[in-house]
Each structure stands twice: as C-alpha cells, then as structure tokens.
Tab-separated table of C-alpha atoms in Angstrom:
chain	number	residue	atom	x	y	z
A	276	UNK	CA	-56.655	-20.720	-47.728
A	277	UNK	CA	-56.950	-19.632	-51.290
A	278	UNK	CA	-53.132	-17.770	-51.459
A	279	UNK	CA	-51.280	-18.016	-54.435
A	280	UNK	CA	-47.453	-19.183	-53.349
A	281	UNK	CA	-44.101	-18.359	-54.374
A	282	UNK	CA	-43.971	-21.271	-56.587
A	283	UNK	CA	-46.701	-20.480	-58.538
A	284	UNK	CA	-44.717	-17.266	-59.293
A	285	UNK	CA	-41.868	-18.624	-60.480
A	286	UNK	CA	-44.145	-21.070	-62.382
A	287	UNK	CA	-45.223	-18.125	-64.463
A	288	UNK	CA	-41.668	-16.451	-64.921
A	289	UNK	CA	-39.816	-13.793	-63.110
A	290	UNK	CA	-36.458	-13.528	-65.370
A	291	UNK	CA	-36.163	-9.784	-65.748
A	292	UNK	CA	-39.561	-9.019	-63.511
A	293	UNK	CA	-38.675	-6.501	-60.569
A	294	UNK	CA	-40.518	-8.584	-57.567
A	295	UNK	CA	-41.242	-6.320	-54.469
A	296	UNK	CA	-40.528	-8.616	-51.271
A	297	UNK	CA	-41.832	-7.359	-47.939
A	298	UNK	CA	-39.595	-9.410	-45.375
A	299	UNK	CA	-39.282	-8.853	-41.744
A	300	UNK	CA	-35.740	-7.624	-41.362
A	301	UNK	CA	-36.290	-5.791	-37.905
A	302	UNK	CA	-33.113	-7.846	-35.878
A	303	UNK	CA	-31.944	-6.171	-33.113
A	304	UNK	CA	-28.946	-3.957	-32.805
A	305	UNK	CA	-26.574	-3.363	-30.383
A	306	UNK	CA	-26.844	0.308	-28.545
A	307	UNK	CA	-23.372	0.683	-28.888
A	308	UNK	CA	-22.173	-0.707	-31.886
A	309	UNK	CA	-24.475	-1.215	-34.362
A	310	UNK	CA	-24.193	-4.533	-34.976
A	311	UNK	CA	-26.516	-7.231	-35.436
A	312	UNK	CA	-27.142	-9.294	-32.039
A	313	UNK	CA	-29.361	-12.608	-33.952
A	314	UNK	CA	-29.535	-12.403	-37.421
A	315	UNK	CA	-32.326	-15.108	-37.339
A	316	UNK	CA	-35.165	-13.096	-39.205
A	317	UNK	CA	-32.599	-12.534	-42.368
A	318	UNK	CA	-31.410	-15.914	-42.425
A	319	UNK	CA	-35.620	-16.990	-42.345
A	320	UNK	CA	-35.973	-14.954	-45.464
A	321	UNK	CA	-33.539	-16.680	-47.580
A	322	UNK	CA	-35.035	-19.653	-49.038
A	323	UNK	CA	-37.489	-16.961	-50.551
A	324	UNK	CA	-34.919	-14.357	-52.093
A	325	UNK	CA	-32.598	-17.281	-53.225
A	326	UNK	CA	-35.373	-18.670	-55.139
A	327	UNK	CA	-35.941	-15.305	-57.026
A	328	UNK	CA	-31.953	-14.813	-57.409
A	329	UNK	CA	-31.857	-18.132	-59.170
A	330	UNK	CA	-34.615	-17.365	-61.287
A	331	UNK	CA	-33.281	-14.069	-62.699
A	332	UNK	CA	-35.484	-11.895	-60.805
A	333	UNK	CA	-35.015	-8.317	-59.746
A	334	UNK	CA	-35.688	-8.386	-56.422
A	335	UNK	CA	-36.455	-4.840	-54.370
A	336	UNK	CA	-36.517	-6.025	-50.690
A	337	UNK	CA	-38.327	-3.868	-48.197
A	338	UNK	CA	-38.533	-3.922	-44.408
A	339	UNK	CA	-39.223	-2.049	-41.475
A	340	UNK	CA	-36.728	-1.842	-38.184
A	341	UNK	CA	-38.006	-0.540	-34.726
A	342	UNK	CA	-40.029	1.910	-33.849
A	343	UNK	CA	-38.933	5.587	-35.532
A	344	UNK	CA	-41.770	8.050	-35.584
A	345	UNK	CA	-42.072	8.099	-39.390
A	346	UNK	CA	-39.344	10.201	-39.951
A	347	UNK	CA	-35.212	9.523	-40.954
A	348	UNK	CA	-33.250	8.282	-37.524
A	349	UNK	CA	-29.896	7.073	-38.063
A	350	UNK	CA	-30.133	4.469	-35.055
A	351	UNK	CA	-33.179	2.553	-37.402
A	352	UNK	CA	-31.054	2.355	-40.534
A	353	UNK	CA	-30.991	-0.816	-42.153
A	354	UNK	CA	-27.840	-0.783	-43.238
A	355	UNK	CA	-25.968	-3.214	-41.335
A	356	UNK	CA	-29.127	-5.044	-42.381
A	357	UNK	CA	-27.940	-4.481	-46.348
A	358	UNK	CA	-24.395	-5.577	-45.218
A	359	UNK	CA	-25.463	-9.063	-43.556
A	360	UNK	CA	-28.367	-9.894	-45.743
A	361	UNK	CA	-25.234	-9.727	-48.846
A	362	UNK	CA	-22.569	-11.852	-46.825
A	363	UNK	CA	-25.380	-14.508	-46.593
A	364	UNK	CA	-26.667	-14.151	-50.438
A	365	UNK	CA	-22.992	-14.417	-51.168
A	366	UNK	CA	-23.409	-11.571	-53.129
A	367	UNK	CA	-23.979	-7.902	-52.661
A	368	UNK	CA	-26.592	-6.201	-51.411
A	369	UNK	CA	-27.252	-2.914	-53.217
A	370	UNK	CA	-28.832	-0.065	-50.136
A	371	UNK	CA	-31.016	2.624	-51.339
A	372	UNK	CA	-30.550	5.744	-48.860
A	373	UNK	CA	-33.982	6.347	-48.602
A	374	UNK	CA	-37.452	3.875	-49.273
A	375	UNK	CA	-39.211	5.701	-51.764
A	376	UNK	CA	-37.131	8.656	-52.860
A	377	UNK	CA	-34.112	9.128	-55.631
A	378	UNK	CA	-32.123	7.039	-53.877
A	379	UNK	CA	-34.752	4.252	-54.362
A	380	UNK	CA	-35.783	4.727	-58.071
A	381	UNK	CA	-32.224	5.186	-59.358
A	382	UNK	CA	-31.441	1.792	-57.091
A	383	UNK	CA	-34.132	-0.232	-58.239
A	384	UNK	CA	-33.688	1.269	-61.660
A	385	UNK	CA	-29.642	-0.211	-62.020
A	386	UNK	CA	-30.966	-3.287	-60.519
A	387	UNK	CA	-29.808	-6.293	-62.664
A	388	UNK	CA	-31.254	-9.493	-63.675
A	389	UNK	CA	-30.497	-11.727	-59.874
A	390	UNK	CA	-29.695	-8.156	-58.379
A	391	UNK	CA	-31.210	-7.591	-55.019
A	392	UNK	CA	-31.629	-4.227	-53.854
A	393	UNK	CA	-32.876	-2.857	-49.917
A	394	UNK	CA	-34.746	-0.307	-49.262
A	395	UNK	CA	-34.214	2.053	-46.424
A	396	UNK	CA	-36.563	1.838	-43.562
A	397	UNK	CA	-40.279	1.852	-44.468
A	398	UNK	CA	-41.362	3.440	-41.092
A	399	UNK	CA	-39.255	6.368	-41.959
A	400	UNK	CA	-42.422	6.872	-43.910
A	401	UNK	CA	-45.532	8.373	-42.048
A	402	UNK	CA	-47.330	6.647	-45.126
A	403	UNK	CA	-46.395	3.337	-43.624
A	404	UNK	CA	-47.987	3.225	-40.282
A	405	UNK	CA	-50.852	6.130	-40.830
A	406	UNK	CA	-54.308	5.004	-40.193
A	407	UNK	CA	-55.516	7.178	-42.759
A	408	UNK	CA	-56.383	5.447	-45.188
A	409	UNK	CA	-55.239	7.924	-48.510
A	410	UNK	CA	-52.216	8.449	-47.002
A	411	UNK	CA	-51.438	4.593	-46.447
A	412	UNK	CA	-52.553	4.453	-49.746
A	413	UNK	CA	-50.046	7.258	-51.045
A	414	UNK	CA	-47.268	5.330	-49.506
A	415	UNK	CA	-48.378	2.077	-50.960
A	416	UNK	CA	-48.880	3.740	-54.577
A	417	UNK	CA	-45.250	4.730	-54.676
A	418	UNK	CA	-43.622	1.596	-53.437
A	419	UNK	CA	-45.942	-0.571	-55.600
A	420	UNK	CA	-44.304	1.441	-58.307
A	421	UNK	CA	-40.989	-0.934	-57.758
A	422	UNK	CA	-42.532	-3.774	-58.465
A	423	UNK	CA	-44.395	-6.027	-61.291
A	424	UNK	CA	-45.154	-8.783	-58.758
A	425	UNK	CA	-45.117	-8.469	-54.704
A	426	UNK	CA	-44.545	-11.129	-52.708
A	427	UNK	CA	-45.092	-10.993	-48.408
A	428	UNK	CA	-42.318	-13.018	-46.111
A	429	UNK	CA	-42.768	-10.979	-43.442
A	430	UNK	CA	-44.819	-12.894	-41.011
A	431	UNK	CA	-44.075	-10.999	-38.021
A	432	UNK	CA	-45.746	-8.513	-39.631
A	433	UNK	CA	-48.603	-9.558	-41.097
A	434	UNK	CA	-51.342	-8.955	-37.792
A	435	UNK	CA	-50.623	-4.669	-38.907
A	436	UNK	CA	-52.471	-3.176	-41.113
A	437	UNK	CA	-49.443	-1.141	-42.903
A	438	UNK	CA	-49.096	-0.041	-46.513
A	439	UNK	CA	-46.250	-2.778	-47.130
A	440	UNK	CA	-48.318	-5.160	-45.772
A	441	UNK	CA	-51.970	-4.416	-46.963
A	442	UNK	CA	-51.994	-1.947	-49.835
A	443	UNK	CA	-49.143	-2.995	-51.512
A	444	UNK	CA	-50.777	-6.631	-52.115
A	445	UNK	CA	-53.983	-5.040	-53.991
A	446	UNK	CA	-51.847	-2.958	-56.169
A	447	UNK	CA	-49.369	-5.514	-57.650
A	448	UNK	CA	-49.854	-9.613	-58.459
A	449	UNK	CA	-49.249	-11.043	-55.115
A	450	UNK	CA	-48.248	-14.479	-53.298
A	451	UNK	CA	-47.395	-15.363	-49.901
A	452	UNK	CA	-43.368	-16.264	-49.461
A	453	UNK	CA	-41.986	-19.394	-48.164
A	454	UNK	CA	-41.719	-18.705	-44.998
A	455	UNK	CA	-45.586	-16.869	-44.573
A	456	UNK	CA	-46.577	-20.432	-45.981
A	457	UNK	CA	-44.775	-22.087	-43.927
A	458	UNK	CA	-45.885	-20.440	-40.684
A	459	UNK	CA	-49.554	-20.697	-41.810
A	460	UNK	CA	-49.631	-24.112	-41.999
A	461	UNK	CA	-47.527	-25.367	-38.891
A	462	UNK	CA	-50.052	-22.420	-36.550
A	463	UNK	CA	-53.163	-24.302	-38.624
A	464	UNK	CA	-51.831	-27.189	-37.133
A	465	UNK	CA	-52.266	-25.972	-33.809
A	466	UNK	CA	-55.651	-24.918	-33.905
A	467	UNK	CA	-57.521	-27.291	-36.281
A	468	UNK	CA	-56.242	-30.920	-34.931
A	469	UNK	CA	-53.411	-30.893	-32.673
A	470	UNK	CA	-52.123	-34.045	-31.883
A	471	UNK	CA	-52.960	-34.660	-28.118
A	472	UNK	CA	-51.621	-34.421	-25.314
A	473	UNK	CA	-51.696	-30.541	-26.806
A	474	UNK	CA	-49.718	-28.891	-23.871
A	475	UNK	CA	-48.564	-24.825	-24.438
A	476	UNK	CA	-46.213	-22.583	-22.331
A	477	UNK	CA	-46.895	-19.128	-21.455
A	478	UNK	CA	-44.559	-16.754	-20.178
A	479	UNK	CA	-43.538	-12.836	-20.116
A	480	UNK	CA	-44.060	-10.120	-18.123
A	481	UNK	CA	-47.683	-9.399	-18.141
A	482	UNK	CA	-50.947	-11.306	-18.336
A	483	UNK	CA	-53.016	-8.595	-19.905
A	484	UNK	CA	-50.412	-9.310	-23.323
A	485	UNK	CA	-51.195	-13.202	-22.800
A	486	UNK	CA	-55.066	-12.513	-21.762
A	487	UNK	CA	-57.034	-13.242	-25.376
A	488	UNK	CA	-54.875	-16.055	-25.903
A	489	UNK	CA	-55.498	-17.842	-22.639
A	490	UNK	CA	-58.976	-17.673	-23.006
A	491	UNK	CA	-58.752	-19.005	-26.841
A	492	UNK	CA	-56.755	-21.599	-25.600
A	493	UNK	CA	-57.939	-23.091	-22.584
A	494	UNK	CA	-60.959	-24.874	-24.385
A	495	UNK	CA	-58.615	-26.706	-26.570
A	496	UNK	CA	-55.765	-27.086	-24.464
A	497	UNK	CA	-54.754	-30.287	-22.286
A	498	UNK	CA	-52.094	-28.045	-20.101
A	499	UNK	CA	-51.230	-24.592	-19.859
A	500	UNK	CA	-47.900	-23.961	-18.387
A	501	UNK	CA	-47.295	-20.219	-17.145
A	502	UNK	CA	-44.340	-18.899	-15.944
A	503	UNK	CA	-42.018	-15.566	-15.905
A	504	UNK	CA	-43.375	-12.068	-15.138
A	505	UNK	CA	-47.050	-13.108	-15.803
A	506	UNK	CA	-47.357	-16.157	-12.844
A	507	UNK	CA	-46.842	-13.912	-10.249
A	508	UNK	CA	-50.762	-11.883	-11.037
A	509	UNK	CA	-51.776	-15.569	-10.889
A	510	UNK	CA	-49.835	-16.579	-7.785
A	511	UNK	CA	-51.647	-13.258	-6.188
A	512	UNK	CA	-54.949	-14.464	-7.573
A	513	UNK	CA	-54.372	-17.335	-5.172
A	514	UNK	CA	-54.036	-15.313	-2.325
A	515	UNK	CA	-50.019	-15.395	-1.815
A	516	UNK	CA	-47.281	-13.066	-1.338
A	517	UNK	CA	-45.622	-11.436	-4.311
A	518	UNK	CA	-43.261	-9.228	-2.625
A	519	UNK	CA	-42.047	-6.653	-4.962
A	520	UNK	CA	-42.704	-8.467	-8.264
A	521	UNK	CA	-43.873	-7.512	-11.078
A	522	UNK	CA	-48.027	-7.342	-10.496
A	523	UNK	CA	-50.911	-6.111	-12.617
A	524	UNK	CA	-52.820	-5.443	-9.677
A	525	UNK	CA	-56.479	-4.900	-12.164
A	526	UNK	CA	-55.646	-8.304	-13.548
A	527	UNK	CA	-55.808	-10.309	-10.197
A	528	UNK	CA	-59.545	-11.024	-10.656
A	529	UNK	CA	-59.385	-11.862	-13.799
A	530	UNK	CA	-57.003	-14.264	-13.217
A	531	UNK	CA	-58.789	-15.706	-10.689
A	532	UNK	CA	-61.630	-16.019	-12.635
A	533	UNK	CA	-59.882	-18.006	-15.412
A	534	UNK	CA	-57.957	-20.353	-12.475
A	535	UNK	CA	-61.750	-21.664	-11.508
A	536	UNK	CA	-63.019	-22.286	-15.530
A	537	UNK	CA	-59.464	-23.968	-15.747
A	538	UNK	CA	-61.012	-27.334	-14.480
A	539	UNK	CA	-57.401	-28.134	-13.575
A	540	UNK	CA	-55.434	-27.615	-16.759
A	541	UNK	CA	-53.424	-24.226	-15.076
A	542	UNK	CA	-50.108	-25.524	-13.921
A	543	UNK	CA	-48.139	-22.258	-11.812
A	544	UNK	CA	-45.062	-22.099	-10.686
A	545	UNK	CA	-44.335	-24.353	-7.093
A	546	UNK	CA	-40.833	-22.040	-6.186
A	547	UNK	CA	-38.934	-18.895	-7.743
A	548	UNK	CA	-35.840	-17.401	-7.923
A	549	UNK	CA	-36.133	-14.136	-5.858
A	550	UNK	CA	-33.761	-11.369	-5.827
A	551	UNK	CA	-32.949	-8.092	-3.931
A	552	UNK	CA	-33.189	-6.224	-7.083
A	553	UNK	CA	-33.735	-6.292	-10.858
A	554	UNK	CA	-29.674	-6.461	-11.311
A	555	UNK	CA	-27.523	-9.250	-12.965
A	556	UNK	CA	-25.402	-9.447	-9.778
A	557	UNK	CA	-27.980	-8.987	-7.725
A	558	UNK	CA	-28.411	-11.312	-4.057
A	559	UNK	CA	-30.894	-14.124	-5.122
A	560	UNK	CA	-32.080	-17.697	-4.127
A	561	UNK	CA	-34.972	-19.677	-4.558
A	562	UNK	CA	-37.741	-19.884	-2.410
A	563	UNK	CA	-41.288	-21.699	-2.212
A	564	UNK	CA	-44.702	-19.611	-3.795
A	565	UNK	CA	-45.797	-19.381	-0.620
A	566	UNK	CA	-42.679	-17.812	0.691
A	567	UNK	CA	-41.459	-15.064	-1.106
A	568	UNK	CA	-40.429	-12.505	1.027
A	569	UNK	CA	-42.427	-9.022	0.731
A	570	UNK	CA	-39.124	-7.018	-0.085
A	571	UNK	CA	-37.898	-8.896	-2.662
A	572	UNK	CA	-38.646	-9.281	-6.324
A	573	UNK	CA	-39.141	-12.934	-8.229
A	574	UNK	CA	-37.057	-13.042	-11.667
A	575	UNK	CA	-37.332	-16.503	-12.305
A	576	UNK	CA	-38.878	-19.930	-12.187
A	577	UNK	CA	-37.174	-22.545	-9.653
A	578	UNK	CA	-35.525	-25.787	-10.277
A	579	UNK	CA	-38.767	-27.998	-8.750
A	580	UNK	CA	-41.376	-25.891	-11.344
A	581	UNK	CA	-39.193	-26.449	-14.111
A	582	UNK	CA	-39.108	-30.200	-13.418
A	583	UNK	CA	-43.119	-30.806	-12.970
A	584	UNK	CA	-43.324	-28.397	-15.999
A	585	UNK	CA	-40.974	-30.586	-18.025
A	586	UNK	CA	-43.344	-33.794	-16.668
A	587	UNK	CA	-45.716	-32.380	-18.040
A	588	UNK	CA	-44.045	-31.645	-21.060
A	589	UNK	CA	-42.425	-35.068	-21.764
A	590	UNK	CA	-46.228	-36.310	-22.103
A	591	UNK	CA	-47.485	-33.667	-25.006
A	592	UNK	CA	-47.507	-34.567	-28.437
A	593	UNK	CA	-47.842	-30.939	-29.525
A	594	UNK	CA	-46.479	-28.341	-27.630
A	595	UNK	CA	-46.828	-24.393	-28.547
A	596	UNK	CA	-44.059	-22.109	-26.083
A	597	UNK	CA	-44.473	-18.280	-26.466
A	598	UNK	CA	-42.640	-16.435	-23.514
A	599	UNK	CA	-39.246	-16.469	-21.411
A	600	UNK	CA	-39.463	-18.460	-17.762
A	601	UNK	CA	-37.605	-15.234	-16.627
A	602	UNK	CA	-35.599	-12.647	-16.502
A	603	UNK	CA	-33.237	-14.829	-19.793
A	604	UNK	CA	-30.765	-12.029	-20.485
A	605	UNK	CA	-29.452	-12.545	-16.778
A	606	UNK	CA	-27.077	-14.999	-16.306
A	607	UNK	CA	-28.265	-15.496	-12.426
A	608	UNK	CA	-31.852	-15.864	-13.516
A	609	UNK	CA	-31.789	-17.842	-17.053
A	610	UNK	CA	-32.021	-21.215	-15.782
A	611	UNK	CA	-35.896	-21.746	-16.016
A	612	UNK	CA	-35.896	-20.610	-19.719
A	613	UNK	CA	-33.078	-23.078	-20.354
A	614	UNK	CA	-34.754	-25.702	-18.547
A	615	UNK	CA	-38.260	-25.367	-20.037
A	616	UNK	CA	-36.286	-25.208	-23.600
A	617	UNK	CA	-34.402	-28.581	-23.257
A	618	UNK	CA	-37.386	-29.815	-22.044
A	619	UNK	CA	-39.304	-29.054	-25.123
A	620	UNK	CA	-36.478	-30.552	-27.310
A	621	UNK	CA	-36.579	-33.961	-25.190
A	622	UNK	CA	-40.435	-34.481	-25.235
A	623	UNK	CA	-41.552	-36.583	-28.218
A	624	UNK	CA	-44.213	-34.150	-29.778
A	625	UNK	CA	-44.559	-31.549	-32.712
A	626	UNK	CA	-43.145	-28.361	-31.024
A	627	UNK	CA	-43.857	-24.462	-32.286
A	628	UNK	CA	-41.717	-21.797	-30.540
A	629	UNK	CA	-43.690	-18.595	-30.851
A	630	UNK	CA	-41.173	-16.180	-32.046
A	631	UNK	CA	-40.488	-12.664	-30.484
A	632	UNK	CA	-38.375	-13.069	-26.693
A	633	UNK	CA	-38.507	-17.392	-27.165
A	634	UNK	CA	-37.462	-16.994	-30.151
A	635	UNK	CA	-34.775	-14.652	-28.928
A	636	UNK	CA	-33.778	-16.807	-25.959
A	637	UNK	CA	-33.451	-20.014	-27.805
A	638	UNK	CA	-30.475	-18.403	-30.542
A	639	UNK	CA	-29.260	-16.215	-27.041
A	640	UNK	CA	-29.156	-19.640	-24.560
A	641	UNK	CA	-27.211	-21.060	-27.807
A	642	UNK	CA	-29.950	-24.175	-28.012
A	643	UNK	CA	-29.892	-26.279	-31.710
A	644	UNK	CA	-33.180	-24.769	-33.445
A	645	UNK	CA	-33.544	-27.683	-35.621
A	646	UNK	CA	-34.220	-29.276	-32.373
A	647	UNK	CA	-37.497	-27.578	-32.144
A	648	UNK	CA	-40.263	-28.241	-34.889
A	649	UNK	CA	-40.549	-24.798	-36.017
A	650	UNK	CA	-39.656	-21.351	-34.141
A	651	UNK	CA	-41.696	-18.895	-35.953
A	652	UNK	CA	-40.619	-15.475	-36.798
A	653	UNK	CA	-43.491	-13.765	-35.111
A	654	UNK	CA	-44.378	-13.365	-31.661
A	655	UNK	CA	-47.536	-11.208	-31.992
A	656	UNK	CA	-48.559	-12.270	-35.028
A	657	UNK	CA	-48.622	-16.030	-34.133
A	658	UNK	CA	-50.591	-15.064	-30.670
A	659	UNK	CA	-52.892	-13.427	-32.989
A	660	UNK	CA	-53.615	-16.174	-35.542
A	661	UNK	CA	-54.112	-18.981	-31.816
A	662	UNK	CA	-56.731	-16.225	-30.872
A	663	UNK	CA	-57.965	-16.753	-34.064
A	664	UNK	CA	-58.040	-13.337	-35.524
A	665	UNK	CA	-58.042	-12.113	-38.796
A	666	UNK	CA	-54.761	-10.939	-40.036
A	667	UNK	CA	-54.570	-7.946	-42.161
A	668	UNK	CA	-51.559	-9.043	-44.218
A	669	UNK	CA	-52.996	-12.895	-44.750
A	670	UNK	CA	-56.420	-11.243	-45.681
A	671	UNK	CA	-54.834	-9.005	-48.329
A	672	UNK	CA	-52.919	-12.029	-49.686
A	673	UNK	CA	-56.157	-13.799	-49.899
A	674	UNK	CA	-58.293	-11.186	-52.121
C-alpha cells in the first residue's frame, strides 16, 4: 500500500499543528447507567493520540457512537466517552457540545499545545452518513476546517463511505494511525500467505452476514469451523431437525450448495445446547444434531463440538475467529465461546480475532488478549477486507 503513516507525520512536525483524528470511539453503554461496558476501542486508540500529545500537537478527536438518525440524542452522547478517554491520557479531555458548531470552534480554538479536544457525535450530523455526495461534502468541509493534518484510527470504520472517513482525507494532509496500520498488515497476512494449516471460525446468528466471506474463504482455507446461530441453516441443509432455532429458511440451499464445493473442509457442530426458550434461566441440556427436539431452540455449541473444533484448532498455524459459539451473554449458554477461545490461545499458530461480538466476548468471558495475536477493532470491516473488497476509508488514505 502506498499510505503515508503516523510516523511520517511526526517526522515532518506537529508542535502547534491542530491534527484531526478520526478514531472509533463507539463502546457500548449501559441502558441504564450510562456507563461504559468495554472500553477496548479507546484504549486501541492510544498509542496514536499519545504520540501526538508528546509531540505538542493539538489534537481534535472525532468519533461516531451508535446509530442516531443524524440528529442530537442524548443516549449517543460521547461524553462518558470524553470522561474515560481523559482518565486514560492522564489528562483531561476537553468535550465540545456539539461536532461542528460553536461549541466546536471555540473548543478547538482554546485547544493548547498537547491539548486534546472531542467532538460530539459525528452522526448527529445528517452530513455524516448522507449519500449525497455535496452534502457529505458540506459536512466534511466544515470538520476539515479543525484540522492542518488528518489522521484515520478508526478501523472499524473504514468499509463506510462517511465524510469523516472519506472526504475529510482529500481535504487535509492525511496518514493512516497506528492502529489502521496495524490492522492492515496482520488482515494482509491472512490473505496473501498464511502460514498453513490456515484454519478460521465462523459464528453468529445468520449465514447471509457470513455468506461473501465463506465463499472468499473456502478456496484458501484448510478448515472452516462454524458454529452459533449460523450452523443451524447448515445443520438444516443436511436434512436435520432444527426445532425452533434460529433458521434462514432462503439460505438452506445455499448452504447446501457450499457443503458439496467444501471438498471436506466444513466442520458443523456434532451436539448443542438446547433450551425451552431464549432466557438466561431458561431449562436447557445438550443434545446430539440429529436430536434436537422440534420445540426447543439451540443457543449453543456442546462440549463434544467444542473439543473436535479445538482438534482441529491445535493443528492451525494461522487461525482467523469472527463470531460467538452462542448465545455468550448467557451464563447457561457461554461455554462454547469460552471453549473455542482457550482453544485458540493454546494452539501454536498466529491468531486474528475479528473484532465486533469476539471481540466483545473475549474482554466479557475475562480471557488475557495478549494471549491472542491480534483482536482487531473491526468486525465488518475486517470481513470486508478477507472478502477482499475495497475499503472506502483505506482507498481515501491511499490517493
């Protein structure tokens, strides 16, 4: 890739400079509360906005949170973002009410030398998300306007084409972050020469989320692994009994149809978990595939899948794991994502995790990260670079 880096910023200077970083800050909150449930997308960002502290920059930190419908909602604010991101700095955190308004200019206008400012929410901004293009464009024109340099550590959001993410970059000087670099050339590793046995673990809910990267994958794959909601299309594609669990009934064919090109690499699930309901107290026990009773629901893989899975496992050499064995954030029905996890940290191999709900699962099931080669920050964005398409927010970085 020809992207200019972080370093080669500070090679040129930034004492002074007002740097625009767009980060991925989108953590989730609790419903309640407020607070911050995993902080790990912040903490990812910080070996990029120490590195400009250090160096005397003023740093103007963007982000989006959620999903708001381009308008203020209190529930999206990053605030509590602005609070942790300072506590971890070590120093504060200055919040600008709004992302573009008088709030912002009068923010980023105070800033300091080693001053770090947030933005408020960029999706409060129809700008942000619009696909028309002037009004992207409008968007980008005024945040470009707080910065002399831009820099993009937000990889979980680089497969959208957003005004942060896209615009911004051919308005301002612009290099990828440490982390972007970083994920960019661990996911390279994965699909130029991957140390073999390559084996990768597919889970979630639904096979039509999983579909373009099964089929990029199972040329250059030794064994795909699929569990959670997504085995149970597959397990129907075989002709069994799925009771009341979760089905894409138009995908069944499909997945049939990729179980014969699979020449053997598919491993399913041998027994489940099945409960009487989708409920953390709910009756459950685990029963063969070819026994799951018609009025019950699976919410997790069984003890015998998760050891031929980790069999399988303890002979990779690289091993890529996007997607929860089951139902995680259930006590009664966590055991297959824990098992497939420790698994992963035994086997002797290069190991991605591929952010979003594994991501998620590995801070929630309280597993060491550094055990893990890399757990990437982005879910979707790291199933779109393995499908091997082109990436809005990479592509802008490159021009």
């Amino acid at each position: 890739m020809s992207i200019r880096t972080l370093d080669d910023l500070l090679a040129e200077g930034v004492s002074g400079r007002r740097v625009l970083v767009r980060a991925d800050l989108n953590v989730p909150l609790d419903k309640q509360t407020g607070a911050i449930t995993d902080d790990g997308r912040i903490r990812a960002v910080l070996p990029t906005l120490g590195a400009l502290v250090e160096a005397g920059a003023k740093v103007v930190v963007c982000s989006h949170l959620g999903r708001p419908k381009g308008a203020p909602d209190p529930q999206f604010s990053l605030s509590p973002v602005a609070g942790r991101l300072g506590e971890l700095l070590g120093a504060p955190v200055h919040f600008a009410t709004d992302t573009v308004g008088e709030s912002a200019r009068s923010t980023v206008a105070d800033l300091a030398d080693g001053q770090v400012a947030l933005l408020e929410n960029l999706r409060f901004n129809a700008g942000e998300t619009s696909k028309d293009e002037a009004e992207r464009g409008a968007f980008a024109d005024q945040l470009a306007a707080f910065g002399d340099a831009y820099v993009d550590d937000a990889f979980g959001a680089v497969h959208r084409k957003h005004a942060s993410v896209y615009d911004v970059p051919a308005r301002l000087p612009h290099v990828a972050g440490r982390l972007v670099l970083r994920e960019v050339e661990v996911l390279s590793k994965l699909t130029s020469e991957p140390e073999r046995p390559y084996v990768v673990v597919l889970g979630g809910s639904k096979v039509s989320d999983k579909l373009a990267v099964i089929e990029a994958l199972l040329p250059t794959v030794d064994r795909l692994l699929i569990g959670g909601g997504m085995c149970f299309t597959f397990l129907k594609a075989q002709g069994l009994e799925v009771g009341t669990s979760l089905l894409e009934k138009d995908m069944v064919e499909t997945c049939r149809n990729l179980l014969e090109r699979a020449d053997g690499k598919i491993m399913l699930p041998v027994d489940v978990v099945v409960a009487d309901a989708f409920a953390p107290d709910a009756a459950h026990d685990t029963v063969r595939v070819d026994g799951i009773p018609s009025h019950r629901l699976g919410l997790d893989v069984g003890p015998e899948t998760v050891a031929g899975f980790a069999a399988a496992l303890s002979q990779a050499k690289t091993i890529f794991w996007n997607g929860p064995m089951g139902v995680f954030e259930m006590a009664a029905f966590a055991a297959g994502t824990r098992g497939i996890a420790e698994a992963i940290t035994k086997a002797d191999a290069f190991s991605v995790v591929g952010g979003g709900d594994s991501a998620a699962a590995v801070r929630a099931l309280g597993l060491d990260e550094s055990s893990f080669g890399h757990i990437s920050t982005g879910g979707g964005a790291s199933l779109e670079y393995l499908e091997g398409k082109t990436l809005p927010g990479i592509a802008a970085l490159e021009n």
